[in-house]
Coordinates of C-alpha atoms in Angstrom, one line a residue:
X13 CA -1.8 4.3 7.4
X14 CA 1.7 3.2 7.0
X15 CA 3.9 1.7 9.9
X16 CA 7.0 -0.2 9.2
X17 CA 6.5 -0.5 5.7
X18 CA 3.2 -2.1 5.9
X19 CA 0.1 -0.1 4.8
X20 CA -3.6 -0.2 6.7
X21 CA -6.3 0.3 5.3
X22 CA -9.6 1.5 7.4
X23 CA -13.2 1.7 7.2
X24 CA -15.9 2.6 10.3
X25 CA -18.8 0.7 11.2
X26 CA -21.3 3.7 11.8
X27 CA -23.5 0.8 13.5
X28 CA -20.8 -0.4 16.3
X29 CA -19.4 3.2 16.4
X30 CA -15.7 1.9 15.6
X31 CA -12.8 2.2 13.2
X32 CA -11.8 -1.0 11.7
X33 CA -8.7 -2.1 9.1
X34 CA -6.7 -4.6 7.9
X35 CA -3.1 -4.6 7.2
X36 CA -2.1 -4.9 3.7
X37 CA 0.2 -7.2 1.8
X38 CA 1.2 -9.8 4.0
X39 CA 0.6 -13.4 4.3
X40 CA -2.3 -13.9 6.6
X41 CA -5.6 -11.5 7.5
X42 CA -4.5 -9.0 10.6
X43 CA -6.9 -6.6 11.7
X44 CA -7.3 -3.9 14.0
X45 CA -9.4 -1.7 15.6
X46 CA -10.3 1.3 17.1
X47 CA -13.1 3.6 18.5
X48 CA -10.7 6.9 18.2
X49 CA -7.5 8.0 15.5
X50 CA -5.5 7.9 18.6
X51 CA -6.6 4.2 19.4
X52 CA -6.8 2.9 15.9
X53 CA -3.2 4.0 14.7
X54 CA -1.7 2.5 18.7
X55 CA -4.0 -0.9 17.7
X56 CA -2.2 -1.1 14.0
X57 CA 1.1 -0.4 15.0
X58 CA 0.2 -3.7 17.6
X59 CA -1.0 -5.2 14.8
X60 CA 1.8 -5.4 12.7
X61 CA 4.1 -6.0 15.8
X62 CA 2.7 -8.6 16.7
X63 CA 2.4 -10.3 13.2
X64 CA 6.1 -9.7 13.1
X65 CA 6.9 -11.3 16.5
X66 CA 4.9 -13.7 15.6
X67 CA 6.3 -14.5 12.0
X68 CA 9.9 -14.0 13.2
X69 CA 8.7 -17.2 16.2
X70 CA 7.3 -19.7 13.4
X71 CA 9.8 -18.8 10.7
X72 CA 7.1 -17.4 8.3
X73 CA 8.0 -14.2 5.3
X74 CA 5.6 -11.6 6.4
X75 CA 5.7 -10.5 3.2
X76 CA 3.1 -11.4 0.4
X77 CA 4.5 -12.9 -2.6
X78 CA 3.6 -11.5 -6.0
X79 CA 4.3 -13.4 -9.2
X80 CA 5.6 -10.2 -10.9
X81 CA 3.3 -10.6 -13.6
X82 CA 0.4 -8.3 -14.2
X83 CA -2.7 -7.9 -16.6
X84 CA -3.2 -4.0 -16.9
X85 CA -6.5 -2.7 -18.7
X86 CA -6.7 0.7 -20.9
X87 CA -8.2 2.2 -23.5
X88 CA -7.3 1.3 -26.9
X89 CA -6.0 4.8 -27.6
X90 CA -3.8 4.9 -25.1
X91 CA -2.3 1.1 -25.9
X92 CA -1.6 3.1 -29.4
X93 CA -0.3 5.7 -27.8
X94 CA 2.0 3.3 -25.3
X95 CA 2.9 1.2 -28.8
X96 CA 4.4 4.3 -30.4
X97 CA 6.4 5.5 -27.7
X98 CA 7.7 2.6 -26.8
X99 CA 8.8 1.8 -30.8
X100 CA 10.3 5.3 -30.8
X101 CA 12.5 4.6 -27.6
X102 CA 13.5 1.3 -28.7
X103 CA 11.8 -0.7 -26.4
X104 CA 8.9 -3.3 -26.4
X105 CA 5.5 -2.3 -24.8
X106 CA 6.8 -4.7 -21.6
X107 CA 10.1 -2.7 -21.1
X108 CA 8.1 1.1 -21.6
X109 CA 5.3 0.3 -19.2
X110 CA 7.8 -1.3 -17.0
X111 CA 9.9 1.3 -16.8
X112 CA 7.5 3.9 -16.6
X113 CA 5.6 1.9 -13.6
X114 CA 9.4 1.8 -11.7
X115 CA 9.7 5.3 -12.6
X116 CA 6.1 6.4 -10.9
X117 CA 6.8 3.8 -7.8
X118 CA 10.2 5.7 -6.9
X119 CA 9.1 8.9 -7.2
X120 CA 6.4 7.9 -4.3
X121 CA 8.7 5.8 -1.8

């Protein structure tokens, strides 16, 4: 689910019959819930208004921080691979992944 820019993600408890999430990336735990589609997407949206109102009131980024560093794991084949390609454009193995991670993210927002 996606509402404002903020993402929910949702799971159902088969035992209490209900649809249940949590809204992604921001500072905090905020969680909704729902026993239909049509409830659970009305009780995120009120979710992540509220967290806003609320944020906005105490002076608080909604946002999540990230670092902007990141550890990424594959196979040794395709670090060669990576290493190649990146020697051939130029570029260190940083700038190539980079790059090609900011190439896949705008091709999706």
């Amino acid at each position: 689910m996606n509402y404002k820019g903020y993402i929910g993600t949702i799971d159902f408890s088969e035992k209490d019959m209900v649809f249940y999430g949590k809204v992604e990336g921001v500072n905090g735990l905020v969680n909704f819930e729902g026993d239909s589609v049509v409830a659970l997407v009305e009780a995120f949206h009120e979710a992540v208004d509220d967290y806003l109102a609320y944020c906005a009131e105490e002076g608080i980024d909604p946002q999540k921080s990230y670092s902007g560093s990141l550890n990424v794991r594959i196979s040794p084949e395709t670090h060669c691979q990576v290493a190649a390609l990146a020697k051939l454009s130029g570029m260190s193995i940083n700038a190539f992944i980079r790059k090609a991670v900011e190439k896949e993210v705008a091709c999706h927002l």
